[in-house]
Amino acid sequence: MKTFKIVSIIGFIGFATISCSPERATIVQGKSGVQLWSETCMRCHNTPSPADFNDADWSTIEMHMRVRANLTADESKKIFDFLRSAN
Amino acid sequence: MKRIILPLIAMFFVSNLVAQQDSKPSKTQFMIRGYGSAGFQALNDEGEKESSFNNGTFAPIILFKFSDKFMFETEMEFAYENGELETALEYANAMYTVNKYITIRAGKFLLPYGTFMERLHPSWINKLSSVPLGFGHDGIAPSSGVGVELRGAFILNGSRFNYALYSTNGPTLNDGNDEPEEAGILHFDNYEDNNKNKSVGGRIGFLPFTDSSTEVGFSFLNAKVGDKDSNYKDVSSNLIAYDFSFVKKVNSLGGIIDIKAQYNTSVTDDAIYIEVHEDGDEEEYTFENSSDSFYAQLSYKPTMSASNFLKNIELVGRYSELNTPEGAEWESNVNQTAFGVNYWLSWRSAIKVNYQIADGTGGHGGGRIDNKIFTIQWAFGI
């Protein structure tokens, strides 16, 4: 069990290091709100449409989801700005 | 219960005052949301059949947003079970975003121990009408805690990371004094601590691909669990969980593939418990107190189908197992396979038709476990 833990922690860090690269950073930074919306919400539940809520509700949900789903501040801002602009 | 509700109500009023002191008009936003379910179940337990309408649950959620940084969330749960209305406070906590990378939460919150309880258990999110073995009642994974937590997320050179670190009252050990058949089990729902030692836990999640399709997570929880005035005061537990998630729209398959898995282990220091025989004699015994559980779930939703009916259909399969310590009064080795077909009425409402088979030994009866359950559940979010 101990070896398993150590191996998995080292593997995790190794994998994390390898997967970080400047090209990927540009791809991720360049993602639009729509793109992030279509990739992010479905990780946990079906994706709601912009029209499902009004602006005030979206901003309450924005904070709720940013914290609960542990989204980055920048990405959650992009997503919810999109949802508010398209409802 | 009062011990937590009163401070939270106080916190709400104080924070409301603070929010109102801003020179701008109040920006407090208030939202009542929630979810519920109702269903029918037919059980075949080793040949004995019964069927009933059951599982009526309703869980209202209240969200108050005082400012862009400060929010309060609470969920109550009402369940109608065996002819009785049961209520529970699922969570009630305040959260404050310190900066882009750190949010602090205090109160009762769902624990980021793996992902199932924190992210996937609400009936409109869970793709099956039951929870995997190892969670919920008689489970080995904690679901919520009372304490404080720091959490946040960041992107490092194109990879997303998220973290949570918390300290709560922590689990307590059932030493078997009142319930000898539960000696060695951990209880997780504690408003009061049984010792001065707070538990420490956390999770780190890592999304290696730019499309966020995959996440792997590692969680831990360490705590002294014995009562401070007992022989068990030095007994500690060490819980670890690994979780995995893959969700992606795959064009060649015409829909969304969703894979979720979590492995939990729980190891408690050896301790000596007392067994009381029928004739009143007492006997000391011990066992290696380690348990584990695992589940993996695969689902597919043909979202790209031209047919409006097929688009909303989802197929799910899940395997789970639970192994509790050999030699404990609650020793069990069970596995469960569940299949489901869901029809989504909206993004937050589904009719789930499930068939679930459990097989193994142990549990509260101590004998063989062999049952098949057919359920139809309507789950809805509001």
Short mmCIF file of C-alpha atoms in Angstrom, two decimals:
data_model
loop_
_atom_site.label_atom_id
_atom_site.label_comp_id
_atom_site.label_asym_id
_atom_site.label_seq_id
_atom_site.Cartn_x
_atom_site.Cartn_y
_atom_site.Cartn_z
CA MET A 1 0.00 0.00 0.00
CA LYS A 2 2.77 2.42 0.92
CA THR A 3 4.67 1.79 -2.30
CA PHE A 4 1.43 2.20 -4.21
CA LYS A 5 0.94 5.60 -2.58
CA ILE A 6 4.47 6.75 -3.26
CA VAL A 7 4.41 5.54 -6.86
CA SER A 8 1.09 7.21 -7.52
CA ILE A 9 2.20 10.51 -5.98
CA ILE A 10 5.42 10.53 -8.01
CA GLY A 11 3.49 9.52 -11.13
CA PHE A 12 1.01 12.33 -10.50
CA ILE A 13 3.73 14.97 -10.14
CA GLY A 14 5.65 13.61 -13.14
CA PHE A 15 2.56 13.57 -15.33
CA ALA A 16 1.63 17.05 -14.17
CA THR A 17 5.07 18.41 -15.03
CA ILE A 18 5.17 16.82 -18.47
CA SER A 19 1.72 18.02 -19.38
CA CYS A 20 2.53 21.67 -18.68
CA SER A 21 3.89 23.43 -21.74
CA PRO A 22 3.87 26.92 -23.20
CA GLU A 23 1.96 25.84 -26.34
CA ARG A 24 -0.76 24.35 -24.23
CA ALA A 25 -0.84 27.48 -22.13
CA THR A 26 -1.63 29.52 -25.25
CA ILE A 27 -4.42 27.13 -26.26
CA VAL A 28 -6.00 27.24 -22.82
CA GLN A 29 -5.72 31.03 -22.49
CA GLY A 30 -7.23 31.52 -25.93
CA LYS A 31 -10.43 29.62 -25.12
CA SER A 32 -13.62 31.64 -25.43
CA GLY A 33 -16.52 31.64 -22.99
CA VAL A 34 -18.68 29.51 -25.31
CA GLN A 35 -15.94 26.95 -25.75
CA LEU A 36 -15.30 26.72 -22.00
CA TRP A 37 -19.04 26.52 -21.33
CA SER A 38 -19.38 23.55 -23.71
CA GLU A 39 -16.42 21.74 -22.17
CA THR A 40 -16.74 22.56 -18.48
CA CYS A 41 -20.27 22.19 -17.17
CA MET A 42 -20.78 18.66 -18.53
CA ARG A 43 -17.92 17.36 -16.41
CA CYS A 44 -20.47 17.08 -13.61
CA HIS A 45 -24.00 17.58 -14.93
CA ASN A 46 -25.90 18.38 -18.13
CA THR A 47 -25.04 21.79 -19.50
CA PRO A 48 -27.66 24.49 -18.87
CA SER A 49 -28.51 26.88 -21.70
CA PRO A 50 -28.01 30.62 -21.39
CA ALA A 51 -31.80 31.10 -21.47
CA ASP A 52 -32.35 28.96 -18.37
CA PHE A 53 -31.63 31.85 -15.99
CA ASN A 54 -31.64 35.65 -15.93
CA ASP A 55 -28.53 37.78 -15.33
CA ALA A 56 -28.98 38.11 -11.58
CA ASP A 57 -29.44 34.38 -11.15
CA TRP A 58 -26.45 33.62 -13.36
CA SER A 59 -24.22 35.74 -11.16
CA THR A 60 -25.40 33.91 -8.03
CA ILE A 61 -24.81 30.61 -9.81
CA GLU A 62 -21.44 31.91 -11.00
CA MET A 63 -20.14 32.19 -7.49
CA HIS A 64 -21.79 28.98 -6.37
CA MET A 65 -20.23 26.98 -9.22
CA ARG A 66 -16.88 28.71 -9.10
CA VAL A 67 -16.52 27.58 -5.50
CA ARG A 68 -18.27 24.21 -5.61
CA ALA A 69 -16.81 23.07 -8.93
CA ASN A 70 -13.48 24.69 -8.10
CA LEU A 71 -13.25 26.56 -11.41
CA THR A 72 -10.50 29.09 -11.99
CA ALA A 73 -11.59 32.70 -11.53
CA ASP A 74 -10.69 33.68 -15.11
CA GLU A 75 -12.46 30.75 -16.74
CA SER A 76 -15.59 31.06 -14.67
CA LYS A 77 -15.75 34.77 -15.50
CA LYS A 78 -15.49 34.03 -19.23
CA ILE A 79 -18.20 31.34 -19.05
CA PHE A 80 -20.70 33.35 -17.05
CA ASP A 81 -20.08 36.53 -19.06
CA PHE A 82 -21.02 34.45 -22.08
CA LEU A 83 -24.14 33.03 -20.36
CA ARG A 84 -25.27 36.55 -19.39
CA SER A 85 -24.62 37.87 -22.88
CA ALA A 86 -26.58 35.12 -24.60
CA ASN A 87 -29.72 34.70 -22.47
CA MET B 1 -28.16 20.79 15.70
CA LYS B 2 -28.90 24.10 17.46
CA ARG B 3 -25.20 24.54 17.99
CA ILE B 4 -24.64 25.03 14.32
CA ILE B 5 -27.87 26.65 13.21
CA LEU B 6 -27.71 29.51 15.71
CA PRO B 7 -24.18 30.65 14.83
CA LEU B 8 -25.04 30.42 11.17
CA ILE B 9 -28.14 32.54 11.56
CA ALA B 10 -26.05 35.03 13.52
CA MET B 11 -23.42 34.96 10.81
CA PHE B 12 -26.11 35.64 8.23
CA PHE B 13 -27.37 38.75 10.01
CA VAL B 14 -23.93 40.09 10.73
CA SER B 15 -22.84 39.60 7.16
CA ASN B 16 -26.03 41.21 5.95
CA LEU B 17 -25.18 44.27 8.06
CA VAL B 18 -21.68 44.32 6.69
CA ALA B 19 -23.03 44.08 3.17
CA GLN B 20 -25.42 46.96 3.79
CA GLN B 21 -22.68 49.23 5.04
CA ASP B 22 -21.34 49.51 1.53
CA SER B 23 -22.15 52.93 0.15
CA LYS B 24 -23.82 51.38 -2.90
CA PRO B 25 -27.35 49.94 -2.66
CA SER B 26 -27.61 46.40 -1.40
CA LYS B 27 -26.60 43.85 -3.97
CA THR B 28 -27.79 40.87 -2.03
CA GLN B 29 -29.13 38.20 -4.32
CA PHE B 30 -31.28 35.42 -3.12
CA MET B 31 -32.12 32.18 -4.86
CA ILE B 32 -34.12 29.17 -3.81
CA ARG B 33 -33.21 26.10 -5.73
CA GLY B 34 -33.13 22.47 -4.89
CA TYR B 35 -33.99 19.05 -6.05
CA GLY B 36 -36.14 16.09 -5.27
CA SER B 37 -37.10 12.64 -6.33
CA ALA B 38 -39.95 10.18 -6.15
CA GLY B 39 -39.99 6.58 -7.14
CA PHE B 40 -41.15 3.03 -7.25
CA GLN B 41 -39.08 0.05 -6.20
CA ALA B 42 -39.45 -3.72 -6.54
CA LEU B 43 -37.07 -5.78 -4.41
CA ASN B 44 -36.22 -9.44 -4.68
CA ASP B 45 -34.19 -10.33 -1.59
CA GLU B 46 -33.10 -13.98 -1.78
CA GLY B 47 -36.40 -14.88 -3.37
CA GLU B 48 -38.60 -12.74 -1.11
CA LYS B 49 -40.37 -10.13 -3.14
CA GLU B 50 -41.77 -6.79 -2.16
CA SER B 51 -42.58 -3.62 -3.98
CA SER B 52 -43.41 -0.09 -2.94
CA PHE B 53 -43.54 3.53 -3.89
CA ASN B 54 -40.71 5.08 -2.00
CA ASN B 55 -37.75 7.36 -1.83
CA GLY B 56 -39.73 10.56 -1.75
CA THR B 57 -37.08 13.15 -1.04
CA PHE B 58 -36.96 16.89 -1.33
CA ALA B 59 -33.93 19.07 -0.74
CA PRO B 60 -34.42 22.84 -0.91
CA ILE B 61 -31.28 24.89 -1.34
CA ILE B 62 -30.98 28.54 -0.44
CA LEU B 63 -28.25 30.71 -1.88
CA PHE B 64 -27.57 34.25 -0.66
CA LYS B 65 -25.00 36.28 -2.50
CA PHE B 66 -24.11 39.38 -0.53
CA SER B 67 -21.39 40.73 -2.77
CA ASP B 68 -19.08 39.46 -5.47
CA LYS B 69 -16.95 37.90 -2.79
CA PHE B 70 -19.30 36.72 -0.15
CA MET B 71 -21.98 34.07 -0.27
CA PHE B 72 -23.95 31.70 1.90
CA GLU B 73 -25.39 28.32 0.88
CA THR B 74 -27.59 25.91 2.75
CA GLU B 75 -29.42 22.72 1.94
CA MET B 76 -32.00 20.91 4.00
CA GLU B 77 -33.06 17.43 3.15
CA PHE B 78 -36.52 16.00 3.73
CA ALA B 79 -37.01 12.31 3.14
CA TYR B 80 -40.12 10.24 3.66
CA GLU B 81 -38.93 6.84 4.69
CA ASN B 82 -40.73 3.94 6.35
CA GLY B 83 -43.69 6.15 7.08
CA GLU B 84 -41.64 8.83 8.79
CA LEU B 85 -40.46 12.24 7.73
CA GLU B 86 -36.74 12.58 8.26
CA THR B 87 -34.99 15.91 8.08
CA ALA B 88 -31.30 16.65 7.85
CA LEU B 89 -29.11 19.65 7.34
CA GLU B 90 -26.94 18.66 4.39
CA TYR B 91 -24.81 21.75 4.50
CA ALA B 92 -24.84 25.38 5.67
CA ASN B 93 -21.76 27.45 5.09
CA ALA B 94 -20.46 30.87 4.24
CA MET B 95 -17.82 31.36 1.58
CA TYR B 96 -15.58 34.31 0.97
CA THR B 97 -13.26 34.68 -2.00
CA VAL B 98 -10.03 36.14 -0.71
CA ASN B 99 -8.49 36.48 -4.16
CA LYS B 100 -8.44 34.70 -7.52
CA TYR B 101 -6.82 31.64 -6.05
CA ILE B 102 -8.21 31.29 -2.55
CA THR B 103 -11.76 30.94 -1.25
CA ILE B 104 -12.44 30.30 2.40
CA ARG B 105 -15.49 28.38 3.58
CA ALA B 106 -16.76 27.92 7.10
CA GLY B 107 -19.69 26.02 8.55
CA LYS B 108 -20.97 22.65 7.49
CA PHE B 109 -19.90 21.73 3.99
CA LEU B 110 -19.78 18.68 1.74
CA LEU B 111 -16.27 17.30 1.95
CA PRO B 112 -14.04 17.19 -1.10
CA TYR B 113 -13.17 13.62 -0.29
CA GLY B 114 -13.07 12.19 -3.79
CA THR B 115 -15.79 13.63 -5.98
CA PHE B 116 -18.91 11.56 -5.48
CA MET B 117 -20.42 13.24 -2.43
CA GLU B 118 -19.39 16.77 -3.24
CA ARG B 119 -20.15 16.83 -6.94
CA LEU B 120 -22.22 13.89 -8.06
CA HIS B 121 -24.70 12.71 -5.45
CA PRO B 122 -27.71 15.07 -5.99
CA SER B 123 -30.46 13.00 -7.60
CA TRP B 124 -30.56 15.17 -10.74
CA ILE B 125 -26.79 14.70 -11.22
CA ASN B 126 -26.41 11.06 -10.16
CA LYS B 127 -27.14 8.95 -13.22
CA LEU B 128 -28.51 6.07 -11.16
CA SER B 129 -31.12 6.19 -8.43
CA SER B 130 -28.81 4.64 -5.83
CA VAL B 131 -25.38 5.64 -4.56
CA PRO B 132 -22.38 3.33 -5.06
CA LEU B 133 -21.41 1.00 -2.20
CA GLY B 134 -19.16 2.72 0.31
CA PHE B 135 -21.08 6.02 0.31
CA GLY B 136 -24.01 7.19 2.38
CA HIS B 137 -25.44 5.07 5.16
CA ASP B 138 -23.00 2.40 6.36
CA GLY B 139 -20.40 3.88 4.04
CA ILE B 140 -16.70 4.33 4.64
CA ALA B 141 -16.38 7.68 2.86
CA PRO B 142 -17.24 10.86 4.77
CA SER B 143 -19.83 13.14 3.16
CA SER B 144 -19.77 16.36 5.14
CA GLY B 145 -17.99 18.04 8.00
CA VAL B 146 -18.16 21.09 10.26
CA GLY B 147 -15.10 23.29 10.11
CA VAL B 148 -13.15 25.58 7.82
CA GLU B 149 -11.72 25.09 4.39
CA LEU B 150 -9.49 26.83 1.87
CA ARG B 151 -10.02 26.01 -1.79
CA GLY B 152 -9.20 27.31 -5.20
CA ALA B 153 -8.02 26.62 -8.71
CA PHE B 154 -5.26 27.77 -10.99
CA ILE B 155 -3.79 27.12 -14.42
CA LEU B 156 -0.14 26.31 -14.71
CA ASN B 157 1.29 26.28 -18.21
CA GLY B 158 -1.91 24.99 -19.75
CA SER B 159 -2.90 22.46 -17.07
CA ARG B 160 -5.69 23.12 -14.63
CA PHE B 161 -5.26 22.30 -10.96
CA ASN B 162 -7.71 22.63 -8.12
CA TYR B 163 -7.17 22.15 -4.41
CA ALA B 164 -9.02 22.06 -1.13
CA LEU B 165 -7.60 21.89 2.36
CA TYR B 166 -9.82 21.68 5.42
CA SER B 167 -9.97 21.05 9.10
CA THR B 168 -13.17 19.71 10.65
CA ASN B 169 -14.36 18.09 13.83
CA GLY B 170 -13.64 14.86 12.05
CA PRO B 171 -14.90 11.33 12.32
CA THR B 172 -15.47 9.58 15.64
CA LEU B 173 -14.85 5.98 16.50
CA ASN B 174 -17.71 3.84 17.68
CA ASP B 175 -15.95 1.97 20.48
CA GLY B 176 -18.79 -0.49 20.84
CA ASN B 177 -19.79 0.59 24.36
CA ASP B 178 -23.38 1.22 23.38
CA GLU B 179 -23.52 -0.68 20.12
CA PRO B 180 -21.16 -3.68 20.37
CA GLU B 181 -22.01 -4.78 16.82
CA GLU B 182 -20.62 -1.50 15.48
CA ALA B 183 -17.30 -1.55 17.37
CA GLY B 184 -14.59 -0.02 15.21
CA ILE B 185 -16.88 1.80 12.76
CA LEU B 186 -16.31 5.48 12.06
CA HIS B 187 -19.13 8.03 12.28
CA PHE B 188 -18.80 11.10 10.19
CA ASP B 189 -21.65 13.44 11.10
CA ASN B 190 -20.27 15.32 14.07
CA TYR B 191 -21.36 18.72 15.24
CA GLU B 192 -19.25 18.34 18.35
CA ASP B 193 -15.75 17.06 18.59
CA ASN B 194 -15.04 14.15 20.89
CA ASN B 195 -11.44 15.26 21.32
CA LYS B 196 -9.35 18.37 20.93
CA ASN B 197 -7.70 17.04 17.84
CA LYS B 198 -9.24 18.39 14.66
CA SER B 199 -9.11 16.34 11.50
CA VAL B 200 -7.13 17.58 8.54
CA GLY B 201 -8.06 16.69 5.01
CA GLY B 202 -7.75 17.83 1.47
CA ARG B 203 -7.91 17.06 -2.18
CA ILE B 204 -5.86 17.97 -5.20
CA GLY B 205 -7.37 17.66 -8.65
CA PHE B 206 -5.49 17.80 -11.91
CA LEU B 207 -6.89 18.22 -15.43
CA PRO B 208 -4.09 17.21 -17.78
CA PHE B 209 -5.76 18.01 -21.12
CA THR B 210 -6.59 21.39 -22.59
CA ASP B 211 -10.21 20.39 -23.21
CA SER B 212 -10.88 19.67 -19.48
CA SER B 213 -12.13 16.21 -20.42
CA THR B 214 -10.10 14.35 -17.82
CA GLU B 215 -9.54 14.91 -14.13
CA VAL B 216 -7.65 12.82 -11.63
CA GLY B 217 -7.81 13.56 -7.94
CA PHE B 218 -6.15 12.52 -4.73
CA SER B 219 -7.80 13.10 -1.34
CA PHE B 220 -6.85 12.41 2.23
CA LEU B 221 -8.32 12.79 5.70
CA ASN B 222 -6.40 12.21 8.92
CA ALA B 223 -7.94 12.34 12.35
CA LYS B 224 -7.77 11.15 15.90
CA VAL B 225 -11.07 9.41 16.27
CA GLY B 226 -11.18 8.02 19.83
CA ASP B 227 -12.98 9.72 22.69
CA LYS B 228 -10.57 11.77 24.77
CA ASP B 229 -11.71 10.24 28.06
CA SER B 230 -11.48 6.66 26.94
CA ASN B 231 -8.95 3.91 26.30
CA TYR B 232 -9.33 4.76 22.64
CA LYS B 233 -7.97 8.30 22.92
CA ASP B 234 -4.89 7.57 20.81
CA VAL B 235 -6.70 5.79 18.01
CA SER B 236 -6.34 7.57 14.67
CA SER B 237 -7.73 7.00 11.22
CA ASN B 238 -6.21 7.62 7.87
CA LEU B 239 -8.49 7.86 4.84
CA ILE B 240 -7.37 8.12 1.26
CA ALA B 241 -9.31 8.39 -1.99
CA TYR B 242 -8.39 8.47 -5.65
CA ASP B 243 -10.88 9.74 -8.19
CA PHE B 244 -11.08 9.80 -11.94
CA SER B 245 -13.38 11.53 -14.37
CA PHE B 246 -13.52 11.55 -18.16
CA VAL B 247 -16.31 13.32 -19.99
CA LYS B 248 -16.14 14.08 -23.68
CA LYS B 249 -18.34 14.52 -26.69
CA VAL B 250 -16.99 11.91 -29.09
CA ASN B 251 -18.05 12.66 -32.67
CA SER B 252 -17.42 9.14 -33.95
CA LEU B 253 -19.78 7.77 -31.29
CA GLY B 254 -22.38 10.45 -31.82
CA GLY B 255 -22.61 11.54 -28.22
CA ILE B 256 -21.15 12.09 -24.78
CA ILE B 257 -19.10 9.43 -23.05
CA ASP B 258 -18.87 9.86 -19.30
CA ILE B 259 -16.63 7.74 -17.05
CA LYS B 260 -16.39 8.26 -13.32
CA ALA B 261 -14.51 6.24 -10.72
CA GLN B 262 -13.42 6.52 -7.13
CA TYR B 263 -11.43 4.28 -4.81
CA ASN B 264 -11.60 4.84 -1.03
CA THR B 265 -9.53 3.31 1.73
CA SER B 266 -9.94 3.77 5.43
CA VAL B 267 -7.39 2.52 7.96
CA THR B 268 -7.95 2.87 11.70
CA ASP B 269 -5.32 1.97 14.32
CA ASP B 270 -5.81 -1.42 15.93
CA ALA B 271 -7.72 -1.30 19.19
CA ILE B 272 -9.20 -3.77 21.62
CA TYR B 273 -12.98 -4.06 21.63
CA ILE B 274 -15.26 -6.05 23.89
CA GLU B 275 -17.72 -8.64 22.77
CA VAL B 276 -20.56 -9.48 25.14
CA HIS B 277 -21.79 -13.04 24.76
CA GLU B 278 -25.39 -14.04 25.25
CA ASP B 279 -24.66 -15.40 28.73
CA GLY B 280 -23.19 -12.04 29.74
CA ASP B 281 -19.54 -13.07 29.52
CA GLU B 282 -17.23 -10.48 28.06
CA GLU B 283 -14.40 -11.24 25.70
CA GLU B 284 -11.75 -8.93 24.28
CA TYR B 285 -10.99 -9.06 20.60
CA THR B 286 -9.24 -7.04 17.95
CA PHE B 287 -8.97 -6.96 14.19
CA GLU B 288 -7.10 -5.15 11.48
CA ASN B 289 -9.39 -2.19 10.97
CA SER B 290 -9.07 -1.40 7.31
CA SER B 291 -11.85 -1.06 4.74
CA ASP B 292 -11.98 -0.14 1.11
CA SER B 293 -14.54 0.56 -1.54
CA PHE B 294 -14.51 1.22 -5.24
CA TYR B 295 -16.87 2.24 -7.98
CA ALA B 296 -16.61 2.81 -11.70
CA GLN B 297 -19.41 4.11 -13.88
CA LEU B 298 -19.73 4.39 -17.63
CA SER B 299 -22.51 6.25 -19.39
CA TYR B 300 -23.36 7.26 -22.91
CA LYS B 301 -25.81 9.83 -24.21
CA PRO B 302 -26.35 10.03 -27.99
CA THR B 303 -26.67 13.82 -27.98
CA MET B 304 -25.90 14.10 -31.67
CA SER B 305 -28.74 11.83 -32.77
CA ALA B 306 -31.24 13.31 -35.23
CA SER B 307 -34.11 11.86 -33.23
CA ASN B 308 -35.39 14.07 -30.43
CA PHE B 309 -36.26 11.00 -28.42
CA LEU B 310 -32.88 9.28 -28.71
CA LYS B 311 -31.04 12.52 -27.94
CA ASN B 312 -32.48 12.50 -24.46
CA ILE B 313 -31.81 8.86 -23.71
CA GLU B 314 -28.82 7.87 -21.61
CA LEU B 315 -27.41 4.41 -20.89
CA VAL B 316 -25.51 3.81 -17.65
CA GLY B 317 -23.64 0.94 -16.06
CA ARG B 318 -21.90 0.96 -12.70
CA TYR B 319 -19.93 -1.54 -10.67
CA SER B 320 -19.15 -0.98 -7.00
CA GLU B 321 -17.79 -2.97 -4.12
CA LEU B 322 -17.25 -2.59 -0.41
CA ASN B 323 -14.95 -4.60 1.84
CA THR B 324 -15.03 -4.02 5.58
CA PRO B 325 -12.60 -5.59 8.10
CA GLU B 326 -12.34 -9.30 8.59
CA GLY B 327 -13.06 -10.12 12.22
CA ALA B 328 -15.23 -7.07 12.85
CA GLU B 329 -18.88 -7.54 13.80
CA TRP B 330 -19.69 -5.54 10.69
CA GLU B 331 -17.46 -7.54 8.37
CA SER B 332 -18.78 -7.61 4.83
CA ASN B 333 -17.66 -8.17 1.26
CA VAL B 334 -20.26 -7.01 -1.17
CA ASN B 335 -20.34 -6.09 -4.80
CA GLN B 336 -23.07 -4.42 -6.75
CA THR B 337 -23.79 -4.04 -10.43
CA ALA B 338 -26.30 -1.49 -11.64
CA PHE B 339 -27.68 -0.74 -15.08
CA GLY B 340 -29.88 2.12 -16.05
CA VAL B 341 -31.73 3.78 -18.86
CA ASN B 342 -32.53 7.43 -18.30
CA TYR B 343 -34.81 9.73 -20.18
CA TRP B 344 -33.91 13.40 -19.69
CA LEU B 345 -36.96 15.67 -19.62
CA SER B 346 -34.79 18.76 -19.18
CA TRP B 347 -31.19 19.43 -18.21
CA ARG B 348 -32.19 18.94 -14.58
CA SER B 349 -34.92 16.36 -14.66
CA ALA B 350 -34.90 12.69 -15.61
CA ILE B 351 -36.86 9.48 -15.42
CA LYS B 352 -34.42 6.74 -14.41
CA VAL B 353 -35.16 3.06 -14.85
CA ASN B 354 -32.60 0.96 -12.98
CA TYR B 355 -31.84 -2.66 -12.31
CA GLN B 356 -29.34 -3.41 -9.57
CA ILE B 357 -27.86 -6.68 -8.32
CA ALA B 358 -25.98 -6.99 -5.02
CA ASP B 359 -24.06 -10.05 -4.04
CA GLY B 360 -21.82 -10.88 -1.10
CA THR B 361 -21.61 -11.66 2.57
CA GLY B 362 -21.94 -9.74 5.81
CA GLY B 363 -23.79 -6.54 6.51
CA HIS B 364 -26.04 -6.03 9.49
CA GLY B 365 -27.73 -9.41 9.22
CA GLY B 366 -24.32 -11.09 9.10
CA GLY B 367 -25.40 -13.57 6.44
CA ARG B 368 -25.52 -13.77 2.71
CA ILE B 369 -26.41 -10.73 0.64
CA ASP B 370 -28.21 -11.54 -2.55
CA ASN B 371 -30.76 -9.07 -3.79
CA LYS B 372 -32.05 -7.59 -6.98
CA ILE B 373 -33.77 -4.25 -7.12
CA PHE B 374 -35.76 -2.71 -9.92
CA THR B 375 -36.47 1.00 -9.55
CA ILE B 376 -38.12 3.77 -11.46
CA GLN B 377 -37.22 7.21 -10.21
CA TRP B 378 -38.22 10.65 -11.25
CA ALA B 379 -35.47 13.08 -10.28
CA PHE B 380 -35.87 16.80 -10.72
CA GLY B 381 -34.04 19.99 -10.02
CA ILE B 382 -35.94 23.23 -9.56
#
